[in-house]
PDB file of N, CA, C and O in Angstrom:
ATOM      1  N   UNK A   1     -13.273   6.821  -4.325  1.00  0.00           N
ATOM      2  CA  UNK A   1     -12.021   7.325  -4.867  1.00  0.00           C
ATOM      3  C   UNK A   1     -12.149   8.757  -5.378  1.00  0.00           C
ATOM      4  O   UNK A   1     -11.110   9.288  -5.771  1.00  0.00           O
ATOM      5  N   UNK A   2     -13.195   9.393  -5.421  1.00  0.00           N
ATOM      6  CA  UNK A   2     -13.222  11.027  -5.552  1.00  0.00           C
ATOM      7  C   UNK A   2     -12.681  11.904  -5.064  1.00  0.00           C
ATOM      8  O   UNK A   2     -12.320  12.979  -5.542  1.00  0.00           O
ATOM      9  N   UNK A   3     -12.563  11.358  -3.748  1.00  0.00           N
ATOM     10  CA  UNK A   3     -11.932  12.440  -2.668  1.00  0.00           C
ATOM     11  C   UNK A   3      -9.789  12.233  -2.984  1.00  0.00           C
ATOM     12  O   UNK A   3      -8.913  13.049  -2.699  1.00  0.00           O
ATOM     13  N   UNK A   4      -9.682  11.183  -3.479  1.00  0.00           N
ATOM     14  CA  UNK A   4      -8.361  11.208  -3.749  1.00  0.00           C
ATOM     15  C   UNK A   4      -8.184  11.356  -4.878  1.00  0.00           C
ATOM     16  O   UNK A   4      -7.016  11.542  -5.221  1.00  0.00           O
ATOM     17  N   UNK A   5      -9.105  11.342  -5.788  1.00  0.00           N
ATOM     18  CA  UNK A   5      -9.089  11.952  -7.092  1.00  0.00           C
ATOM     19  C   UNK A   5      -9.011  13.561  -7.202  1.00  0.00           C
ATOM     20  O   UNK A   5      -8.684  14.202  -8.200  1.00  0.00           O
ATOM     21  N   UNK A   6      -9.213  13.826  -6.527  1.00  0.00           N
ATOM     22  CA  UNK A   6      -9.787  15.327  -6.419  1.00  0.00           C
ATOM     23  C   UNK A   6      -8.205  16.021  -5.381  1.00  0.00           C
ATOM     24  O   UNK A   6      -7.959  17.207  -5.161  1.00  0.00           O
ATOM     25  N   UNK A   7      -7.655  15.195  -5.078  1.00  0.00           N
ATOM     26  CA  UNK A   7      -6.693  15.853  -4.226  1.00  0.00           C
ATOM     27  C   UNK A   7      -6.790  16.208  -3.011  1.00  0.00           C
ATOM     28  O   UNK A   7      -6.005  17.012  -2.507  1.00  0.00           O
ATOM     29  N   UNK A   8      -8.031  15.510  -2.201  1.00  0.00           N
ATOM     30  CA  UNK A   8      -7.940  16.223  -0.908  1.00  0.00           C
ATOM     31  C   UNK A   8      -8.127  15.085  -0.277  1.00  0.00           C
ATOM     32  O   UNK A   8      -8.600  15.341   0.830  1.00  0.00           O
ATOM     33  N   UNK A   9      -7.965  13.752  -0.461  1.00  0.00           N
ATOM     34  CA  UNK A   9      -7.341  12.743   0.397  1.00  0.00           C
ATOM     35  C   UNK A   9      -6.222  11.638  -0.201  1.00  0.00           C
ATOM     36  O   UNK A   9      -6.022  11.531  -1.411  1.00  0.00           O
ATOM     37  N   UNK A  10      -5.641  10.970   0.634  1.00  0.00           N
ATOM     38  CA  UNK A  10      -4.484  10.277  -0.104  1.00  0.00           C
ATOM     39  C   UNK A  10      -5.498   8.164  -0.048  1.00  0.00           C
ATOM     40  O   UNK A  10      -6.332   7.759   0.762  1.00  0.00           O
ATOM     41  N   UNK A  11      -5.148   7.753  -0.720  1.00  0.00           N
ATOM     42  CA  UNK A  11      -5.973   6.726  -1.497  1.00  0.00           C
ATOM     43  C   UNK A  11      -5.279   5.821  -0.178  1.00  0.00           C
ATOM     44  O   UNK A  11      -4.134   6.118   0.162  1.00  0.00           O
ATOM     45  N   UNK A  12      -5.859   4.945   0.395  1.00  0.00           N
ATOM     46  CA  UNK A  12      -5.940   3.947   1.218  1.00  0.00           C
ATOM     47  C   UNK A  12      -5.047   2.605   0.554  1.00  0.00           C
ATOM     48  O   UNK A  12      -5.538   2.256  -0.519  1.00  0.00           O
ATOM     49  N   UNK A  13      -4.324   2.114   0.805  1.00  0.00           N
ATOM     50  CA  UNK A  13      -3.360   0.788   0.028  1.00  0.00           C
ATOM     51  C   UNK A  13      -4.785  -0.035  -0.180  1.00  0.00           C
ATOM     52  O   UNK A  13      -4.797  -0.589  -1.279  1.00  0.00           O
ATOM     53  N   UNK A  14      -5.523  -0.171   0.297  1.00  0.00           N
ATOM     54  CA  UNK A  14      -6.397  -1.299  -0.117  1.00  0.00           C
ATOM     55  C   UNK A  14      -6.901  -0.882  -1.610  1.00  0.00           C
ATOM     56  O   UNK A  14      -6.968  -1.412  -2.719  1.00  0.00           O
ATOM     57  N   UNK A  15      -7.237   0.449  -0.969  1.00  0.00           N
ATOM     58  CA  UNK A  15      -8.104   0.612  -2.681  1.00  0.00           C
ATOM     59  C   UNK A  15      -7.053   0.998  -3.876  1.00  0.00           C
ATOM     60  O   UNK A  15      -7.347   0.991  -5.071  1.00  0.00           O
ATOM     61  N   UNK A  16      -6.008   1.273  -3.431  1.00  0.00           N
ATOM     62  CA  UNK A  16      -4.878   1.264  -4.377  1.00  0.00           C
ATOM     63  C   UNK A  16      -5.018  -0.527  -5.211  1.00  0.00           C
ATOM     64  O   UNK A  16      -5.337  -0.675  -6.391  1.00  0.00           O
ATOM     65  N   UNK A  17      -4.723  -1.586  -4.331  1.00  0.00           N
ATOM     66  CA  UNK A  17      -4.752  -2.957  -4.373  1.00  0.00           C
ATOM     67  C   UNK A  17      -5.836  -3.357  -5.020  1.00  0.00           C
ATOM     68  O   UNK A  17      -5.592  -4.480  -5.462  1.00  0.00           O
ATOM     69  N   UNK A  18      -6.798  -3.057  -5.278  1.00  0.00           N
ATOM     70  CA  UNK A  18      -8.051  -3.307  -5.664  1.00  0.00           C
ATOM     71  C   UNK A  18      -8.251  -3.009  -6.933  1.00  0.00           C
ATOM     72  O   UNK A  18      -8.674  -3.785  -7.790  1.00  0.00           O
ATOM     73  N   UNK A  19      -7.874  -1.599  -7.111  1.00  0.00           N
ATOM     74  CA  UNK A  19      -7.787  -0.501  -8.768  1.00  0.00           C
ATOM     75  C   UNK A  19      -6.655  -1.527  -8.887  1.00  0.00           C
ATOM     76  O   UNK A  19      -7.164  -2.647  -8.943  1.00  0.00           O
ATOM     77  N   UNK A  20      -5.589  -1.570  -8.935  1.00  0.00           N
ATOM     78  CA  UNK A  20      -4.823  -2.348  -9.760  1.00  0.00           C
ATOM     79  C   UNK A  20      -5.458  -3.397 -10.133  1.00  0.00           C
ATOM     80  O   UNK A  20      -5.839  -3.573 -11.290  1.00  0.00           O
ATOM     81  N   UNK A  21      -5.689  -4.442  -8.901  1.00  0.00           N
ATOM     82  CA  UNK A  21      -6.297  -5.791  -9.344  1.00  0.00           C
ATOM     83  C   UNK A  21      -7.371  -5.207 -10.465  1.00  0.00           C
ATOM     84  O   UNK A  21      -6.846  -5.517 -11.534  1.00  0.00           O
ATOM     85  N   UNK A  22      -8.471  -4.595 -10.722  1.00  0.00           N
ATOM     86  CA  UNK A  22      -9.157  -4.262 -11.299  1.00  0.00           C
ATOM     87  C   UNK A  22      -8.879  -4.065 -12.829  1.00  0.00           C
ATOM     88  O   UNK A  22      -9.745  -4.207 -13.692  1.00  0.00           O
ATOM     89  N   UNK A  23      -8.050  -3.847 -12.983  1.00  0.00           N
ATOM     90  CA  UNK A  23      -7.444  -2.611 -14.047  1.00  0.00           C
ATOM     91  C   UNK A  23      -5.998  -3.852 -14.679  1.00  0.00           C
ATOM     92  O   UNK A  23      -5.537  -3.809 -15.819  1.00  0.00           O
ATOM     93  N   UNK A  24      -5.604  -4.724 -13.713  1.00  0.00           N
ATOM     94  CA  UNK A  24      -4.514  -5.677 -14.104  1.00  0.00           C
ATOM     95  C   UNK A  24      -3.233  -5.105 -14.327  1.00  0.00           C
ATOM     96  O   UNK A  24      -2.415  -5.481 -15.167  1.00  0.00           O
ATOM     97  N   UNK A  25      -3.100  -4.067 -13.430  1.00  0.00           N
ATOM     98  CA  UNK A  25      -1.526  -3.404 -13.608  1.00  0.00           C
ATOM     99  C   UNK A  25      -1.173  -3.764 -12.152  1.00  0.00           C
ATOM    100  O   UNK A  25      -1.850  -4.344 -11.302  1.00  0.00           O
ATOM    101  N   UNK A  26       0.107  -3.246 -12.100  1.00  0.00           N
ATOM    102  CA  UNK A  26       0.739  -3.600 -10.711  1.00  0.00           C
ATOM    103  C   UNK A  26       0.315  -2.423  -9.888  1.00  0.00           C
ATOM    104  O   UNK A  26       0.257  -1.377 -10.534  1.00  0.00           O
ATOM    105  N   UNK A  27       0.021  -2.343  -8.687  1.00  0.00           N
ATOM    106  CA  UNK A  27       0.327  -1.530  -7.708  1.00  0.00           C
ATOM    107  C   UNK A  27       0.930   0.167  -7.847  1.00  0.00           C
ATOM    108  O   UNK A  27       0.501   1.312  -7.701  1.00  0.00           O
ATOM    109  N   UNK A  28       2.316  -0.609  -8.260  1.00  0.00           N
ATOM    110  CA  UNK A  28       2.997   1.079  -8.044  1.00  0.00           C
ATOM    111  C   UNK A  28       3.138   1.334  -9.129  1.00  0.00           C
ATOM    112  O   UNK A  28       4.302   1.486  -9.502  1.00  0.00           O
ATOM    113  N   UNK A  29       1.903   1.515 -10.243  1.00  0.00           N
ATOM    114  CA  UNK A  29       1.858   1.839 -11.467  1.00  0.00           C
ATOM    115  C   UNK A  29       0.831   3.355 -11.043  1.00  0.00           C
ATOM    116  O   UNK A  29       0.801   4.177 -11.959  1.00  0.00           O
ATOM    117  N   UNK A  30       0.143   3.682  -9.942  1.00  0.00           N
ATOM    118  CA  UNK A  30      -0.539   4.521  -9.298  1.00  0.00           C
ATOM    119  C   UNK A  30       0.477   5.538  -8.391  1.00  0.00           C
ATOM    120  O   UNK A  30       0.091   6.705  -8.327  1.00  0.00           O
ATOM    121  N   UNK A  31       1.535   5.258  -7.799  1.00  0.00           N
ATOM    122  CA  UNK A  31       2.042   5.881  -7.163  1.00  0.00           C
ATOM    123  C   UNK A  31       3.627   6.051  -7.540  1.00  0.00           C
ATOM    124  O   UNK A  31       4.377   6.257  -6.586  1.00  0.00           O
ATOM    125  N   UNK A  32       4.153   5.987  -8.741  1.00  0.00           N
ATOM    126  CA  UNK A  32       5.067   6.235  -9.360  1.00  0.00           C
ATOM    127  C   UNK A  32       5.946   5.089  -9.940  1.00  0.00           C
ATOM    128  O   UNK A  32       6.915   5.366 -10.647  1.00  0.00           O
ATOM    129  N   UNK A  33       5.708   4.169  -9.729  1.00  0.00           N
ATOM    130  CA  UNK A  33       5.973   2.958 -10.596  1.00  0.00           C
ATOM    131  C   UNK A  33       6.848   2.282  -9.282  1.00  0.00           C
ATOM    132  O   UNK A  33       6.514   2.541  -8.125  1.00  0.00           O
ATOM    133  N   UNK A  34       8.350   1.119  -9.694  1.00  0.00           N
ATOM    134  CA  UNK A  34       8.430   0.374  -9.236  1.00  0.00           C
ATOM    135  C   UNK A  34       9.910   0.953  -9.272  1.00  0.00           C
ATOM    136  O   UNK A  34      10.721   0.136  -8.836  1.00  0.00           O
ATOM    137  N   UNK A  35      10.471   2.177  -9.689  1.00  0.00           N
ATOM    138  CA  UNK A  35      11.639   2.518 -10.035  1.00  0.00           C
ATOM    139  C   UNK A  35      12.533   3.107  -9.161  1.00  0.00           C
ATOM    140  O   UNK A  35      13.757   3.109  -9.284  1.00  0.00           O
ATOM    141  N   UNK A  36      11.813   3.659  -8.181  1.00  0.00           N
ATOM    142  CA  UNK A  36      12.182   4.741  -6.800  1.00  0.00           C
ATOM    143  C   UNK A  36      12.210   3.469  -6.091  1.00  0.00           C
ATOM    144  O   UNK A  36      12.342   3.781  -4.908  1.00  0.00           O
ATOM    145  N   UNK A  37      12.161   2.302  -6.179  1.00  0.00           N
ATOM    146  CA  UNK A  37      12.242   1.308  -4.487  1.00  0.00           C
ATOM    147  C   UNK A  37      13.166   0.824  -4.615  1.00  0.00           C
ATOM    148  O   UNK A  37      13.764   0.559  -5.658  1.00  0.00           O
ATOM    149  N   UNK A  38      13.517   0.566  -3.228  1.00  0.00           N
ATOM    150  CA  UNK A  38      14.440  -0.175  -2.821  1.00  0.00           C
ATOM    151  C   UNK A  38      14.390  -1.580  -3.211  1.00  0.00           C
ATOM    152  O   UNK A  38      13.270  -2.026  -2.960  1.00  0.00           O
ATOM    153  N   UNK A  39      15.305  -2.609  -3.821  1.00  0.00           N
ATOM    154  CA  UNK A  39      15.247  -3.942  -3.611  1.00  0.00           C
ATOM    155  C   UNK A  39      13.809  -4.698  -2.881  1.00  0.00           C
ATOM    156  O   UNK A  39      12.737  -5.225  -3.180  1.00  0.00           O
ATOM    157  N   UNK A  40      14.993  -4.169  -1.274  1.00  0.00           N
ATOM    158  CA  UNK A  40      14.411  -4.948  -0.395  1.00  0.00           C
ATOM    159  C   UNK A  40      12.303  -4.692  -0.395  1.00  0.00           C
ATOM    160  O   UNK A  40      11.442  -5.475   0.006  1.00  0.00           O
ATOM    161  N   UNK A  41      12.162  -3.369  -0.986  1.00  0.00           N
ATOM    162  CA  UNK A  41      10.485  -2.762  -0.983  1.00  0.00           C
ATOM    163  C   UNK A  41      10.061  -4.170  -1.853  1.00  0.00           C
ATOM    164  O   UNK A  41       9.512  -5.198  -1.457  1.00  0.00           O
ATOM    165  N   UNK A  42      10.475  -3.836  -3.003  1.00  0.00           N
ATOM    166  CA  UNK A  42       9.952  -4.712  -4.214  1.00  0.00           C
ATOM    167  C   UNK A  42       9.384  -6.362  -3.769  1.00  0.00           C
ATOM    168  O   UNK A  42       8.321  -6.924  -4.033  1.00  0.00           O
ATOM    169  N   UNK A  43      10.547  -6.811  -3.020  1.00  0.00           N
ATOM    170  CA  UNK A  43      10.684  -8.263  -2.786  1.00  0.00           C
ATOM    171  C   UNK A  43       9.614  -8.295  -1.598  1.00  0.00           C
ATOM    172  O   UNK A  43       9.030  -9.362  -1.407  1.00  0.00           O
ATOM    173  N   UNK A  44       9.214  -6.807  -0.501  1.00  0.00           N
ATOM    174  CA  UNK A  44       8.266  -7.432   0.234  1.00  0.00           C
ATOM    175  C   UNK A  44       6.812  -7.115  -0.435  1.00  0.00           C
ATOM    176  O   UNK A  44       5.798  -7.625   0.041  1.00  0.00           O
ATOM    177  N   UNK A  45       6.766  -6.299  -1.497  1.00  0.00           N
ATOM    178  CA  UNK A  45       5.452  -6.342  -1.888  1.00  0.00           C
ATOM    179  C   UNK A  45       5.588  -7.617  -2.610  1.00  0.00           C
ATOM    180  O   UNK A  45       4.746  -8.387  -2.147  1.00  0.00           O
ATOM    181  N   UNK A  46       6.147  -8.077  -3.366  1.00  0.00           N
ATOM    182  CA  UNK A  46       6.256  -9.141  -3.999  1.00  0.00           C
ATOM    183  C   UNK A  46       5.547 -10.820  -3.114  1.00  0.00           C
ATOM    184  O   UNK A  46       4.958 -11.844  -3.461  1.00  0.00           O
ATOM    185  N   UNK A  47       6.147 -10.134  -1.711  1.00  0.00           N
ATOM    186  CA  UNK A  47       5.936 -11.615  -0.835  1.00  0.00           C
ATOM    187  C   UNK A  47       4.447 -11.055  -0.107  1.00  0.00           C
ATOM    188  O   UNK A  47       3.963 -11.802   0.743  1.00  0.00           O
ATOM    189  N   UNK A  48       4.035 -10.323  -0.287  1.00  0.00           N
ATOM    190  CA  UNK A  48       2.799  -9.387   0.432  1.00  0.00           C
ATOM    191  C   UNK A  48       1.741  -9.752  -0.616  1.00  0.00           C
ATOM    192  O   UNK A  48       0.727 -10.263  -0.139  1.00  0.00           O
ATOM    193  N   UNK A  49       1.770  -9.582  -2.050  1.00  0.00           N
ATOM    194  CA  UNK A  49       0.982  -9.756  -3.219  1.00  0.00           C
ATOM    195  C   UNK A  49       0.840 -11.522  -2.963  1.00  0.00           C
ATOM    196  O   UNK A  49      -0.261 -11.998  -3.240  1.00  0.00           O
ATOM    197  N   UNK A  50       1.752 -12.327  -2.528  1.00  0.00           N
ATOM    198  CA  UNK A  50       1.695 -13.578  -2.669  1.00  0.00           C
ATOM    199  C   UNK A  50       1.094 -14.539  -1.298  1.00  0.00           C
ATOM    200  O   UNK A  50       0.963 -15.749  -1.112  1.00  0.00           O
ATOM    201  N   UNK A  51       0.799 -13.236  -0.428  1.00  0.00           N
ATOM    202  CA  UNK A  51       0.101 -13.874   0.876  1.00  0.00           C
ATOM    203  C   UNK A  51      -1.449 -13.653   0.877  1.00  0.00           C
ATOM    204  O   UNK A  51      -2.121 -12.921   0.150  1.00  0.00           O
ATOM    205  N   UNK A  52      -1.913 -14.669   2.113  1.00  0.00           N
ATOM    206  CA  UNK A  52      -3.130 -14.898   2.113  1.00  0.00           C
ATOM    207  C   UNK A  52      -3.834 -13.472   2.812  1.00  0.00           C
ATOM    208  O   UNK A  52      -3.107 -12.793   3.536  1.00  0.00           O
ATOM    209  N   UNK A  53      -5.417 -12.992   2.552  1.00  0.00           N
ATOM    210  CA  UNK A  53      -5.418 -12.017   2.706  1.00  0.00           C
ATOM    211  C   UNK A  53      -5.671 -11.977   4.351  1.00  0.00           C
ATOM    212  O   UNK A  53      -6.088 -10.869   4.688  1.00  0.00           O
ATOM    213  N   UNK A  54      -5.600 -12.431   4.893  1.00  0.00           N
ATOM    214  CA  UNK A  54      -5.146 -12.576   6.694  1.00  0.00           C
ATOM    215  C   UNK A  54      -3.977 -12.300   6.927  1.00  0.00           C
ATOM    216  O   UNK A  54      -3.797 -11.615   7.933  1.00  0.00           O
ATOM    217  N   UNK A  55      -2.708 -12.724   6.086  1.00  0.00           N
ATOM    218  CA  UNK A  55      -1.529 -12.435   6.035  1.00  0.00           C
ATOM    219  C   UNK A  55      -1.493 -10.894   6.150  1.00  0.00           C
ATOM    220  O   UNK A  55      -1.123 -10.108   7.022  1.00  0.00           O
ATOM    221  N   UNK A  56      -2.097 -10.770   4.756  1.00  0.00           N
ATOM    222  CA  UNK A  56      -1.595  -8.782   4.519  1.00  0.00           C
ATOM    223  C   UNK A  56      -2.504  -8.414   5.447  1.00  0.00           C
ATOM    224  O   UNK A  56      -1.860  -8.435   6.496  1.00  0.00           O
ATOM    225  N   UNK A  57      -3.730  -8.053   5.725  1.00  0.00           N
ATOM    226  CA  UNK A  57      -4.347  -7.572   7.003  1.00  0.00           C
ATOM    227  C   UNK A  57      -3.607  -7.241   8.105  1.00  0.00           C
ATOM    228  O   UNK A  57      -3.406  -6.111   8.552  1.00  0.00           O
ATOM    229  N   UNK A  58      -3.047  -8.733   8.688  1.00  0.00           N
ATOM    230  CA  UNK A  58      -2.103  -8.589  10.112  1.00  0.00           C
ATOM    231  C   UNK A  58      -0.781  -7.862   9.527  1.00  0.00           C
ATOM    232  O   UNK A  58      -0.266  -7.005  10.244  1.00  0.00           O
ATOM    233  N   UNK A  59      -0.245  -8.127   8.369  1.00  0.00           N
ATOM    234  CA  UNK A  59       1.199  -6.946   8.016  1.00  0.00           C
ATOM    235  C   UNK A  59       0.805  -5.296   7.895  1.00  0.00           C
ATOM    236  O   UNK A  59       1.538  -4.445   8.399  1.00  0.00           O
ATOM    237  N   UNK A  60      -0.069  -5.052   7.383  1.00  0.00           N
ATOM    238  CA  UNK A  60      -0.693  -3.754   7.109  1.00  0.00           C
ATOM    239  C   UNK A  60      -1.206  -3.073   8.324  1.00  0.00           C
ATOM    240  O   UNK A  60      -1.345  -1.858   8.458  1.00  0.00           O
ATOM    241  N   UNK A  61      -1.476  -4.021   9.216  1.00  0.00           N
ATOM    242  CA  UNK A  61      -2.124  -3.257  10.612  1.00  0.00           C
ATOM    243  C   UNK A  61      -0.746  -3.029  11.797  1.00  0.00           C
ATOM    244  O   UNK A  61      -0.596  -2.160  12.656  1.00  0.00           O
ATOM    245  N   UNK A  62       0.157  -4.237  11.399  1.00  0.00           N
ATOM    246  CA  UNK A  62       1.547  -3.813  11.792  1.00  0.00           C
ATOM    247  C   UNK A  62       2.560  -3.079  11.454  1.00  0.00           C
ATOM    248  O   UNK A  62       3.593  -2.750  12.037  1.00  0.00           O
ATOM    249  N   UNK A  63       2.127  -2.869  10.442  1.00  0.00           N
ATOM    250  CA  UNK A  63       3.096  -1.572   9.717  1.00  0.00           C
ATOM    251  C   UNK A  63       2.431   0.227   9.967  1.00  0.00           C
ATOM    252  O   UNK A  63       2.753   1.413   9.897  1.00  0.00           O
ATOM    253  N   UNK A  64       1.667  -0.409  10.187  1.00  0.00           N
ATOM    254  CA  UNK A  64       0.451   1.057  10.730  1.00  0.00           C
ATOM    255  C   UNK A  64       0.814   1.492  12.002  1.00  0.00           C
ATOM    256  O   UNK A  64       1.342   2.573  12.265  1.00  0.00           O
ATOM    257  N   UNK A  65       0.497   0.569  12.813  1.00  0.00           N
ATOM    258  CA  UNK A  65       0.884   0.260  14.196  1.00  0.00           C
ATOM    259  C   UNK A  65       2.994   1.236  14.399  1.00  0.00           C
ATOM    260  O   UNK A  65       3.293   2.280  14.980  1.00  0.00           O
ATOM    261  N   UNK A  66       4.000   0.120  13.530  1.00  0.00           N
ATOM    262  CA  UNK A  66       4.641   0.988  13.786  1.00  0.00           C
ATOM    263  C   UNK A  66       5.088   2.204  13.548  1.00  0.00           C
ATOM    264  O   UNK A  66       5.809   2.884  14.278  1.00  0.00           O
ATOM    265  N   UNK A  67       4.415   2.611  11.961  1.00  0.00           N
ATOM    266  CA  UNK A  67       4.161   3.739  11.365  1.00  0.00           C
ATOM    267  C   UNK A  67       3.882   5.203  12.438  1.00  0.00           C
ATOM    268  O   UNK A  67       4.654   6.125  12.703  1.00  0.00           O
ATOM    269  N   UNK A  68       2.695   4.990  12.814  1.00  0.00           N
ATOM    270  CA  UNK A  68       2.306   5.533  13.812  1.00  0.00           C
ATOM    271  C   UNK A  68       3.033   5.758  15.355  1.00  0.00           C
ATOM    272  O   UNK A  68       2.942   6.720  16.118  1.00  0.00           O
ATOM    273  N   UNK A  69       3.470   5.014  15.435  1.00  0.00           N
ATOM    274  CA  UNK A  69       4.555   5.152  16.457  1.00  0.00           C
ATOM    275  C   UNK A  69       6.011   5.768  16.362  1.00  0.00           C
ATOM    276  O   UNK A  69       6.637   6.221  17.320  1.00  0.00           O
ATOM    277  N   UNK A  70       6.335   5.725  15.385  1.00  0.00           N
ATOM    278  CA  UNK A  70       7.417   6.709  14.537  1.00  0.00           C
ATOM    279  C   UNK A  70       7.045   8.155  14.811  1.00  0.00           C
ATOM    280  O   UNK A  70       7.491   8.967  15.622  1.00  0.00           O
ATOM    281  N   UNK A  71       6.066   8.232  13.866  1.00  0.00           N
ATOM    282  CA  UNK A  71       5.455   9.634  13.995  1.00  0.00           C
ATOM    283  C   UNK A  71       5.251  10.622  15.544  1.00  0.00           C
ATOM    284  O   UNK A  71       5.441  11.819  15.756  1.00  0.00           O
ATOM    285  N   UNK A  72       4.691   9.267  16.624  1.00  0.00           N
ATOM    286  CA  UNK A  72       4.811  10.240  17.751  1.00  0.00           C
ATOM    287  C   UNK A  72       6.084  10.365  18.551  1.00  0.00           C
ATOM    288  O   UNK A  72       6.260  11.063  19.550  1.00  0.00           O
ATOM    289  N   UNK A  73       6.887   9.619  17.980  1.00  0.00           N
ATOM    290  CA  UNK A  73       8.028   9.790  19.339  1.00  0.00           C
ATOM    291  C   UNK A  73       9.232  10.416  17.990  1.00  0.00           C
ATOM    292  O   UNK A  73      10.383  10.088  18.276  1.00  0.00           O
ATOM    293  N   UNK A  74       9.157  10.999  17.017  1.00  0.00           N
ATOM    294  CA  UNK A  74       9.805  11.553  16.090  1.00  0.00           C
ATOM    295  C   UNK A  74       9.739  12.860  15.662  1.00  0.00           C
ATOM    296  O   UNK A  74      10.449  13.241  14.732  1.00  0.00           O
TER     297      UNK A  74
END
């Protein structure tokens, strides 16, 4: 976490997920709280925090997946 401490990389959701778990705060207590989201954000981290970690793996690699695909045809 130095390198995103330091400002010259952006922190990976896992290790975001981890420092929280660690630390016992929520999530978007690191990246500006819970106040800027949408509903619908809240309720899927909500159902994301409550899945098995095979669950979030395969959501996180699909959200990457279409993430990334945005980006090139955008």
């Amino acid at each position: 976490m130095s390198r995103p401490h330091a400002g010259r990389r952006d922190p990976s959701l896992s290790s975001i997920l981890a420092l929280a778990k660690g630390l016992v705060v929520p999530p978007g207590e690191f990246v500006g709280g819970v106040h800027d989201l949408e509903p619908a954000a809240i309720e899927a981290a909500r159902l994301f925090q409550g899945a098995s970690e095979d669950v979030q793996d395969t959501v996180l690699r699909l959200l990457r997946a279409v993430t990334r695909g945005r980006r090139r045809s955008g």
